[in-house]
CSV table of C-alpha atoms in Angstrom, one decimal:
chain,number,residue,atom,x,y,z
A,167,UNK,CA,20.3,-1.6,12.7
A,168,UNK,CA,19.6,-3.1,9.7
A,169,UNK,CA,20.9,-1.9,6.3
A,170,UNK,CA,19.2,-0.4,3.3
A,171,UNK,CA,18.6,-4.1,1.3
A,172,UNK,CA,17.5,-5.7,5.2
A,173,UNK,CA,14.8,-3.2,5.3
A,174,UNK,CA,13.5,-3.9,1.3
A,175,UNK,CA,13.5,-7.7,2.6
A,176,UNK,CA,11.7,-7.1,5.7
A,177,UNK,CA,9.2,-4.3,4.1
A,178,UNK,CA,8.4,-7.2,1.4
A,179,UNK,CA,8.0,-9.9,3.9
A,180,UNK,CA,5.9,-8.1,5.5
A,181,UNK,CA,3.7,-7.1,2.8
A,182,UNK,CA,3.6,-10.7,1.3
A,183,UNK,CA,2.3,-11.9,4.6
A,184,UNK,CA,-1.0,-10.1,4.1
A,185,UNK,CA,-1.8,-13.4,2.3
A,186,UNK,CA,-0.1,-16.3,4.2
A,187,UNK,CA,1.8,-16.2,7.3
A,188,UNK,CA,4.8,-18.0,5.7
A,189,UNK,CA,5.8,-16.3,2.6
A,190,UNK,CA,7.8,-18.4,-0.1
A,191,UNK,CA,11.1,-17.7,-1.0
A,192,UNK,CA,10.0,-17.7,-5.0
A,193,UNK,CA,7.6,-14.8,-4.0
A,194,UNK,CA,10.0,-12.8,-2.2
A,195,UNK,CA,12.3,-13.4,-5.2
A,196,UNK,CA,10.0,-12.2,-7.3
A,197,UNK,CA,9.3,-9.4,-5.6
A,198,UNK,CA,12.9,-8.4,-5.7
A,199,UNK,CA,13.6,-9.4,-9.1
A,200,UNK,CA,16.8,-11.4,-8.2
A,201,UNK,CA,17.3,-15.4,-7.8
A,202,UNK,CA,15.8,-17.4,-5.2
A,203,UNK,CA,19.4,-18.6,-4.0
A,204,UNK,CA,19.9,-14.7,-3.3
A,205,UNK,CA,17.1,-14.6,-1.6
A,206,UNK,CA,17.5,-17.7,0.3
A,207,UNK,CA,21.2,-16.1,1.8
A,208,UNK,CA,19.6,-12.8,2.8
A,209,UNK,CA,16.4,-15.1,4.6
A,210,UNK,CA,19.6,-17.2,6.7
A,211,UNK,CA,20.9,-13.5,7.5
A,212,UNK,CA,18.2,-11.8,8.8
A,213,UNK,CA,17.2,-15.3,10.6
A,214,UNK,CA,20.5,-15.3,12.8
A,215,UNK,CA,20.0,-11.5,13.5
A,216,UNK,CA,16.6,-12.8,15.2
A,217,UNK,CA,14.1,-10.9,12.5
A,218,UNK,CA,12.6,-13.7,10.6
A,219,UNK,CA,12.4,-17.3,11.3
A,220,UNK,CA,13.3,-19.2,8.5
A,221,UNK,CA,12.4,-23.0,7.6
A,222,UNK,CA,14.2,-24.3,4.2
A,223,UNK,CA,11.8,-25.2,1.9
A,224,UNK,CA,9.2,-23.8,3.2
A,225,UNK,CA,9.9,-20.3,3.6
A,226,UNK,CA,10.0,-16.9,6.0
A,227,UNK,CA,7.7,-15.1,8.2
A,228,UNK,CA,8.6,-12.4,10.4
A,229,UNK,CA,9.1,-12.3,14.1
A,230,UNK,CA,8.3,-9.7,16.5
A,231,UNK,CA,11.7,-8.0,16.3
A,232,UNK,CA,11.1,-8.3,12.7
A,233,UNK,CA,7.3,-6.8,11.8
A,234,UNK,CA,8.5,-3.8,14.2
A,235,UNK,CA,11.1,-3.0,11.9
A,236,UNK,CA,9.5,-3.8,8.8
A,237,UNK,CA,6.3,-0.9,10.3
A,238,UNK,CA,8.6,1.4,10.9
A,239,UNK,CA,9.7,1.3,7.4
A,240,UNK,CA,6.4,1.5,6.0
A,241,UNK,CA,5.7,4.3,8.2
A,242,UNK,CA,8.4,6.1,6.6
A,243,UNK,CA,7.3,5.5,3.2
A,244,UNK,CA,4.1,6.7,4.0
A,245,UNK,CA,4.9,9.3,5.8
A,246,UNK,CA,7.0,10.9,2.9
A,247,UNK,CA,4.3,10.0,0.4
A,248,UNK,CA,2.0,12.7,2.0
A,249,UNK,CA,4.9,14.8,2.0
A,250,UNK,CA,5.5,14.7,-1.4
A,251,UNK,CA,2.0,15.1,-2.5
A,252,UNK,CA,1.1,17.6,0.0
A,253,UNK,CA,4.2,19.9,0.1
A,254,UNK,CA,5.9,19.4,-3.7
A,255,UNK,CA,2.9,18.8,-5.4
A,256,UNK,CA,3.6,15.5,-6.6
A,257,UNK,CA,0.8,13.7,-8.1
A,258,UNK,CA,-0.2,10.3,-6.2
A,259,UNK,CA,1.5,7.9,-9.1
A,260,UNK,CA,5.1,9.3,-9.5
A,261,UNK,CA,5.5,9.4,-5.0
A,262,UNK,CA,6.3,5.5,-4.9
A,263,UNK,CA,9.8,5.1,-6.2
A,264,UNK,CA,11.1,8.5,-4.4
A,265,UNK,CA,9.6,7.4,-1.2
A,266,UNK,CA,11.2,4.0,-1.4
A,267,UNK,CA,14.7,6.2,-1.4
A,268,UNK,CA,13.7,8.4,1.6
A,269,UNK,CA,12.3,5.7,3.6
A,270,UNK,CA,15.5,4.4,4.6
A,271,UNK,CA,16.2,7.8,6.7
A,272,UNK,CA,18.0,6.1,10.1
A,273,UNK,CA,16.6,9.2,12.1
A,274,UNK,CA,13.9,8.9,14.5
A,275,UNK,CA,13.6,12.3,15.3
A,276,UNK,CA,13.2,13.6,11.7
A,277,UNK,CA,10.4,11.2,11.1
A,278,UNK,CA,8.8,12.2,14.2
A,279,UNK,CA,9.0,15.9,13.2
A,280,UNK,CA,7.4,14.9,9.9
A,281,UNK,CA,4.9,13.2,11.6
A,282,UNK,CA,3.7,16.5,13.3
A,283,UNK,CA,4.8,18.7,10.2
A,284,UNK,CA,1.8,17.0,8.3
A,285,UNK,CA,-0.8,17.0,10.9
A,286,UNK,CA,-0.5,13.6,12.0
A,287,UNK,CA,-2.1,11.8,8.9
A,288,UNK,CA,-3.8,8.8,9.3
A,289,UNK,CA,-3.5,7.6,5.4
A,290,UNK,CA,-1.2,8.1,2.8
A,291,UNK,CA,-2.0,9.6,-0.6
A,292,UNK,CA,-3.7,6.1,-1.8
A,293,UNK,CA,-5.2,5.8,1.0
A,294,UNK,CA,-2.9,3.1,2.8
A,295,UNK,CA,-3.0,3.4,6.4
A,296,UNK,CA,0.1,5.1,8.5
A,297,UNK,CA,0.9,3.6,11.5
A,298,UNK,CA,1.9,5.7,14.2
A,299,UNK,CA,5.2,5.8,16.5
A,300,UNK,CA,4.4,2.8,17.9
A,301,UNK,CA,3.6,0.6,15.0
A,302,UNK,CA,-0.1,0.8,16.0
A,303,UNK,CA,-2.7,1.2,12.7
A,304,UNK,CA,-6.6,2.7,13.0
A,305,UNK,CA,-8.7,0.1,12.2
A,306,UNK,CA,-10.6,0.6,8.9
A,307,UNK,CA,-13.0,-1.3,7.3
A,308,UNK,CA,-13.2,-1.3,3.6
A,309,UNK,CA,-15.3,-2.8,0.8
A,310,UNK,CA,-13.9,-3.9,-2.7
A,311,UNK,CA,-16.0,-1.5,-5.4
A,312,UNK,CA,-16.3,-5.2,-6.9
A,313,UNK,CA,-18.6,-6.1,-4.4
A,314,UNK,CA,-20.8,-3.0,-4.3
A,315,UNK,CA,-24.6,-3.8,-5.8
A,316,UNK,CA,-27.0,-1.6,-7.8
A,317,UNK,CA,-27.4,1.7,-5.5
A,318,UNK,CA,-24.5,1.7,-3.2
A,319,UNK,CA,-22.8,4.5,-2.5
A,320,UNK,CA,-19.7,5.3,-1.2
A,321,UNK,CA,-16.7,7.6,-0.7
A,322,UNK,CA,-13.4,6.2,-2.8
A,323,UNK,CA,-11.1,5.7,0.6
A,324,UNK,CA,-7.7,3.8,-0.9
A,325,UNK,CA,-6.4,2.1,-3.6
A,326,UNK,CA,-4.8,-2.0,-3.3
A,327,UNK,CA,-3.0,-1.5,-6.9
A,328,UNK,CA,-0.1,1.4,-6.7
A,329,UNK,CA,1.4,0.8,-10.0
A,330,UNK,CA,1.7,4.2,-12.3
A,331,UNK,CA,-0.8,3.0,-15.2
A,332,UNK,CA,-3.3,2.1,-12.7
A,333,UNK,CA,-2.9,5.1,-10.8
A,334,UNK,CA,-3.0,7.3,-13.8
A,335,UNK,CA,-6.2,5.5,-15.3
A,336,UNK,CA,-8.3,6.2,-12.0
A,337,UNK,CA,-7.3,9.9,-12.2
A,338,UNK,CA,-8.1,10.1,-16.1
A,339,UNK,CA,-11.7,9.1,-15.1
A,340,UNK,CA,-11.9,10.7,-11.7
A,341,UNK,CA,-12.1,8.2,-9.5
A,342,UNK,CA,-9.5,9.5,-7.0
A,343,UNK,CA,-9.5,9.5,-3.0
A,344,UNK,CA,-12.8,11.5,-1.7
A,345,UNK,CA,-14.5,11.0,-4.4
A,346,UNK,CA,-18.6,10.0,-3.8
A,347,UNK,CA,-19.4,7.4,-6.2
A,348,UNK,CA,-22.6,5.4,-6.6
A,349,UNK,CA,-23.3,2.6,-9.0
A,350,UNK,CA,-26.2,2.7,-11.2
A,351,UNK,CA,-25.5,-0.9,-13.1
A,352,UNK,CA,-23.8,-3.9,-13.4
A,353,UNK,CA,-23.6,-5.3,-16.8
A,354,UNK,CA,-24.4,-8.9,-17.0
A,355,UNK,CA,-21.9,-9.4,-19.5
A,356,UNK,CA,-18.7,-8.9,-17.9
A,357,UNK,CA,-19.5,-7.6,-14.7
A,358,UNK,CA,-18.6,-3.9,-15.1
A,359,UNK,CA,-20.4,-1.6,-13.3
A,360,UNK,CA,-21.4,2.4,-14.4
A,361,UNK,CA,-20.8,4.8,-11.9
A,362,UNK,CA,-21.9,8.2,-11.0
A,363,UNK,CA,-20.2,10.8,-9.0
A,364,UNK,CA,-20.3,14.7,-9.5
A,365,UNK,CA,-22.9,14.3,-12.4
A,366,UNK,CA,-20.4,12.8,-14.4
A,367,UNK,CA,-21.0,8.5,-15.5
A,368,UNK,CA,-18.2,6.7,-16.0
A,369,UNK,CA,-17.9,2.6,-16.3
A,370,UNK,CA,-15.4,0.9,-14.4
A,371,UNK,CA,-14.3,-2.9,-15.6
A,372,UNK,CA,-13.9,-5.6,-12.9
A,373,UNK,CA,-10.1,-5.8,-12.9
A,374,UNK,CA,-10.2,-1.9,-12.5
A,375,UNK,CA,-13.2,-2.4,-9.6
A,376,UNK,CA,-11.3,-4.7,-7.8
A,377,UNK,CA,-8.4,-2.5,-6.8
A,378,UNK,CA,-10.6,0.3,-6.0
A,379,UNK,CA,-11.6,0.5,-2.0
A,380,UNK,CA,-14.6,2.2,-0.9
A,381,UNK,CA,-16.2,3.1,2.8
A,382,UNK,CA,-20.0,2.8,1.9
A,383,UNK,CA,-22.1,5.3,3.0
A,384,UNK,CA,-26.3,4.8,3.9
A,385,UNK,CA,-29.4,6.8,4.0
């Protein structure tokens, strides 16, 4: 069983390996916000307990033993991000910091009665997907807004940036999860595009577009 500050370091990994499969120690300390020769102790720790393998110098990636555990700790966080939104009425950028508390829960059977509390949910409230008991994820396929061309259309299906500003900008122009958007330009200037949805046109810059994750939709 690992503890609480095992789990951030394995949830981290994890994430970080999205983009290479050997994550740096300098990212991970980053991530944490403490120094790399912390970080370089906890890698050597969670190596001899068989959950990362570990090259000096180069960095970490996780091993089997190691992505199961670091799932089942995103699963928790998602799981209790739904909660929170759906049961207490918490809006989708103030869930992040509370679930990161509860999602070091040790019992199975309390996650697995969440699990069938909420219905089962396949995404979390910014549309990250949950995987089930097993560590198993739904594939999804997703396109960046960024990418969209005069006259797409889409449903808004997830969000890659989480951070409260972010989150609170999308919702002060409406573009929140289930929302059908279609672009109507792309300004050759700086790339921003105007969107419709509901009647209501709003213009999105690129650095704003590029967090934004759509399932696109045809005629």
């Amino acid at each position: 069983m690992q503890s609480f500050t095992e789990e951030n370091y394995l949830k981290i990994i994890y994430h970080l390996s999205d983009k290479t499969a050997t994550v740096q120690t300098n990212a991970i300390a980053e991530q944490i916000q403490t120094k790399p020769a912390s970080v370089t102790d906890m890698l050597k720790k969670l190596s001899e307990k068989g959950l990362v393998d570990y090259v000096k110098y180069q960095g970490a990636s996780l091993t089997a033993k190691g992505r199961d555990a670091a799932i089942k700790v995103v699963r928790k966080h998602r799981l209790w991000e739904v909660f929170l939104v759906d049961k207490l009425n918490f809006k989708w950028d103030e869930v992040h910091e509370v679930a990161e508390q509860l999602e070091h829960i040790k019992s199975a059977a309390l996650v697995e009665r969440l699990d069938s509390f909420l219905g089962f949910p396949k995404i979390d409230p910014h549309g990250d997907p949950i995987p089930d008991k097993n560590g198993k994820f739904e594939d999804a396929t997703f396109t960046k807004l960024i990418e969209l061309s005069v006259n797409d259309f889409g449903t808004i299906t997830g969000v890659s940036e989480h951070s409260s500003p972010y989150l609170k900008h999308l919702e002060k122009i409406g573009l929140t999860l289930g929302k059908q958007i279609k672009v109507v330009a792309i300004t050759e200037f700086d790339g921003s595009l105007e969107i419709i949805y509901n009647d209501t046109t709003v213009n999105v810059s690129r650095e704003v577009a590029k967090h934004i994750l759509i399932t696109k939709l045809h005629e």
